[in-house]
PDB file of C-alpha atoms in Angstrom:
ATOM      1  CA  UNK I 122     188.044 190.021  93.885  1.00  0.00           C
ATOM      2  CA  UNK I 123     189.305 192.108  90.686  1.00  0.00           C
ATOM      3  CA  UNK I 124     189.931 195.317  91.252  1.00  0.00           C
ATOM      4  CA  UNK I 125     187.174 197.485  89.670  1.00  0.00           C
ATOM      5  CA  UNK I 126     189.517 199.410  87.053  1.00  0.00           C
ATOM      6  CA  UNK I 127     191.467 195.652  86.095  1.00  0.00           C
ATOM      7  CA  UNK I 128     187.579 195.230  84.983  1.00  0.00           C
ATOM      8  CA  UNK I 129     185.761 195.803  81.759  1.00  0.00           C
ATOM      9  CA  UNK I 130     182.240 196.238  80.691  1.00  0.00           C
ATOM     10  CA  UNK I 131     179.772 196.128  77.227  1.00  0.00           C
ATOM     11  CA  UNK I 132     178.374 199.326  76.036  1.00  0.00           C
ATOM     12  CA  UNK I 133     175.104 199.664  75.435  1.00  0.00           C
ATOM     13  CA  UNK I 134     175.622 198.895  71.585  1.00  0.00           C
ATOM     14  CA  UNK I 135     178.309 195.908  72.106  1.00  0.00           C
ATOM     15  CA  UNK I 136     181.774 197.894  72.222  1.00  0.00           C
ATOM     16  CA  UNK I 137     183.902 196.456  75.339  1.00  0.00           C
ATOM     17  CA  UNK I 138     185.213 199.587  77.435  1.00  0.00           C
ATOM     18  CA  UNK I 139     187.757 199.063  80.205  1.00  0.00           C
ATOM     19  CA  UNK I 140     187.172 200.712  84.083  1.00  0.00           C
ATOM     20  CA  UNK I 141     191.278 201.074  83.407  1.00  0.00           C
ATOM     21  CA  UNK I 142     190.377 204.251  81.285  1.00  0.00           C
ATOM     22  CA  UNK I 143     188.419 206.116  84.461  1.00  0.00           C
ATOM     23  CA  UNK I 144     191.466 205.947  86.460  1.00  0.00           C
ATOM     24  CA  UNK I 145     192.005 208.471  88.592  1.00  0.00           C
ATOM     25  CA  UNK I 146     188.502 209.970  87.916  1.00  0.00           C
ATOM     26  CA  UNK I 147     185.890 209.982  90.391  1.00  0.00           C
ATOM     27  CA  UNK I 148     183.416 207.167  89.265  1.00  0.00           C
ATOM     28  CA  UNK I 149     179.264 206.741  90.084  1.00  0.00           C
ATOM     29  CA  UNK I 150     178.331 203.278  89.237  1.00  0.00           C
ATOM     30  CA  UNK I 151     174.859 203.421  89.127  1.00  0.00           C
ATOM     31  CA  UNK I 152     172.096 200.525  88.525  1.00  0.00           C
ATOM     32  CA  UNK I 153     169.278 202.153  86.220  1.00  0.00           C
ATOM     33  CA  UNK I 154     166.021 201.126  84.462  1.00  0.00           C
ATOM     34  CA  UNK I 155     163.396 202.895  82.324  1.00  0.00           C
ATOM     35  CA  UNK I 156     159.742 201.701  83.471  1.00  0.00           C
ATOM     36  CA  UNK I 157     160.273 202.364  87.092  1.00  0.00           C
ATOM     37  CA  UNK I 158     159.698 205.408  89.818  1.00  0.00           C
ATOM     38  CA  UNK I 159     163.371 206.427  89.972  1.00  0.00           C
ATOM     39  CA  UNK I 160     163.435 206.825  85.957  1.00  0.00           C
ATOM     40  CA  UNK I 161     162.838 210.646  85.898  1.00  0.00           C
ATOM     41  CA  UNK I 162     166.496 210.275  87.789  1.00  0.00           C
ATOM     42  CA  UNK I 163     168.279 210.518  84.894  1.00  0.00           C
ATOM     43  CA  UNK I 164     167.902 213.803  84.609  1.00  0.00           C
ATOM     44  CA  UNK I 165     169.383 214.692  87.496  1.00  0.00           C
ATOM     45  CA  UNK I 166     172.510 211.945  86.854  1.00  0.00           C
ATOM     46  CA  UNK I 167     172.752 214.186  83.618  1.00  0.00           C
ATOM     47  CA  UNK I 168     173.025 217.150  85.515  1.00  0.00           C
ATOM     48  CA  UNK I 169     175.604 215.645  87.608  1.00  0.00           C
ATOM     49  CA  UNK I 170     177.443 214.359  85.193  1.00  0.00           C
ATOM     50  CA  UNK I 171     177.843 217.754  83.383  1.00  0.00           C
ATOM     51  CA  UNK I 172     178.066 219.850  85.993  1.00  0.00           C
ATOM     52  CA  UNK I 173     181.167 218.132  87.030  1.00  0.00           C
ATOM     53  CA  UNK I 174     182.507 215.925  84.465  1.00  0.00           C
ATOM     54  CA  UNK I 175     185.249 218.814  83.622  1.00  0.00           C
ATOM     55  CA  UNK I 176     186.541 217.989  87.598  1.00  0.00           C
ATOM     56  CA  UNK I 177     186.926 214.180  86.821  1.00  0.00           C
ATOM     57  CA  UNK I 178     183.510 212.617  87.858  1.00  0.00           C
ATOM     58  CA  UNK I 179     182.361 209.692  85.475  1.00  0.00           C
ATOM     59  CA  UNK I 180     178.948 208.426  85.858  1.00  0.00           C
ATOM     60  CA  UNK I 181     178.401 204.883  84.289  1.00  0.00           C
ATOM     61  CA  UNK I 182     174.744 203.566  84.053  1.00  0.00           C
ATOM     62  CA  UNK I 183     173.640 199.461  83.980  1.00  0.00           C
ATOM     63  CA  UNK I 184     170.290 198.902  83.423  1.00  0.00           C
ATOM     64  CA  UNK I 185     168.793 195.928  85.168  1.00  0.00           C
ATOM     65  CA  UNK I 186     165.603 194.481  85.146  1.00  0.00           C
ATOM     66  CA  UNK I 187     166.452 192.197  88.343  1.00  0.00           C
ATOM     67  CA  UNK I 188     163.870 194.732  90.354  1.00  0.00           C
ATOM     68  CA  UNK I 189     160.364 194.005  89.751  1.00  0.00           C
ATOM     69  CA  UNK I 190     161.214 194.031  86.064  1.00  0.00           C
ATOM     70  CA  UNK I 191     161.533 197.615  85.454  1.00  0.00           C
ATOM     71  CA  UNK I 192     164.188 197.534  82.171  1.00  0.00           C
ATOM     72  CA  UNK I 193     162.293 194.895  80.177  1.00  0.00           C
ATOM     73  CA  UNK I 194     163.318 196.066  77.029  1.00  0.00           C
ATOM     74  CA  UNK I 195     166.613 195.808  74.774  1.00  0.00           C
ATOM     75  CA  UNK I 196     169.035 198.533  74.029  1.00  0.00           C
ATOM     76  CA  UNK I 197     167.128 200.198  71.180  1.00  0.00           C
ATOM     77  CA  UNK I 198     164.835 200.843  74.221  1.00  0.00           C
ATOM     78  CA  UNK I 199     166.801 201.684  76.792  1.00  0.00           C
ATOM     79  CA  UNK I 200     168.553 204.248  74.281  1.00  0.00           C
ATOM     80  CA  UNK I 201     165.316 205.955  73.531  1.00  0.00           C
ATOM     81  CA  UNK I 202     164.816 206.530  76.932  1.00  0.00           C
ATOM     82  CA  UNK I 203     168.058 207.402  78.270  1.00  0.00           C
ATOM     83  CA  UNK I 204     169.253 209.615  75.272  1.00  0.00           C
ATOM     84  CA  UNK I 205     165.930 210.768  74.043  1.00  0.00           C
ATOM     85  CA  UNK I 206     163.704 211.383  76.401  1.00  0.00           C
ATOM     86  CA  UNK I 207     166.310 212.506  79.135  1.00  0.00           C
ATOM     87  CA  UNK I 208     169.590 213.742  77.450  1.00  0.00           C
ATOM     88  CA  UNK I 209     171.549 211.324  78.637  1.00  0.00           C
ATOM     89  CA  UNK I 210     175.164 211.734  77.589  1.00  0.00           C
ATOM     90  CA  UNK I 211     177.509 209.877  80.126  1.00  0.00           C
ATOM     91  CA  UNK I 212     178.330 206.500  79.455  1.00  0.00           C
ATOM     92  CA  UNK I 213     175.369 203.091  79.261  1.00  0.00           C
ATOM     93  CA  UNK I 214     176.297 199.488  79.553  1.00  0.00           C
ATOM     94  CA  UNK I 215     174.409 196.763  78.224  1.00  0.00           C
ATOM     95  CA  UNK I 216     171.382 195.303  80.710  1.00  0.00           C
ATOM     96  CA  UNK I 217     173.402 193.360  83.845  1.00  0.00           C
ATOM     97  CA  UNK I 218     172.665 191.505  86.887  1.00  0.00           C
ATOM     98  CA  UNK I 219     173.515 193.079  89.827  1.00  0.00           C
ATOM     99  CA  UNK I 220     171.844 190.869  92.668  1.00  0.00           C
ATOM    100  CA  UNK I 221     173.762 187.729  93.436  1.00  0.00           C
ATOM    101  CA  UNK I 222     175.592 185.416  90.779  1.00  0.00           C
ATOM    102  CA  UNK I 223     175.439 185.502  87.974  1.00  0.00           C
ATOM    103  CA  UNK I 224     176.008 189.336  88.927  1.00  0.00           C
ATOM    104  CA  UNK I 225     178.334 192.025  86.995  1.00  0.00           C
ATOM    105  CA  UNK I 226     181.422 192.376  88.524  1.00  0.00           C
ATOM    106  CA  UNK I 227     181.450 196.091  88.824  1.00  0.00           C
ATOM    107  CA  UNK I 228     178.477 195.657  91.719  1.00  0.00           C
ATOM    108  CA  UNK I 229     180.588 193.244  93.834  1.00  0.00           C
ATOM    109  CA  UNK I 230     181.743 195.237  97.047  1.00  0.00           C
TER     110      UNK I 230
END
């Protein structure tokens, strides 16, 4: 298994970004998607994220649509409703696949 900052991951608009640059920063990984009951969520990851970002905590959405297909949409979508509707400012990945192969590699435990 790679360790999880040897890994790197696609922003939500295609730029690569490395786990290398949250070293030593306390890091959420969290599996997100816009049509489901958890979406209003955000808001509170948001909070999180600001309220102690200056301390070192990174929060790092992935939207998946692997759960009852609750992020069916692309990234102009899931950027409307992450940074539009909720404020989201910390950093979103493109969609992923978190349950079994082939799964994103930041999800493997």
């Amino acid at each position: 298994m790679t360790p999880f900052y040897q890994l790197t991951a696609t922003r939500l608009r295609g730029q690569p970004l490395s786990m290398a640059d949250y070293a030593g920063k306390v890091v959420l990984v969290v599996n997100t998607a816009s049509h489901c009951g958890f979406t209003p969520q955000y808001a509170g990851l948001e909070a999180l994220y600001k309220k102690y970002a200056a301390q070192g905590l990174v929060v790092l959405g992935f939207p998946c649509n692997q759960f009852g297909k609750q992020e069916p949409g692309g990234a102009d979508e899931i950027e409307q409703t992450c940074h539009v509707n909720y404020g989201v400012s910390f950093p979103m990945f493109e969609k992923v696949d978190v349950n079994g192969p082939p799964h994103t590699r930041c999800f493997v435990i």
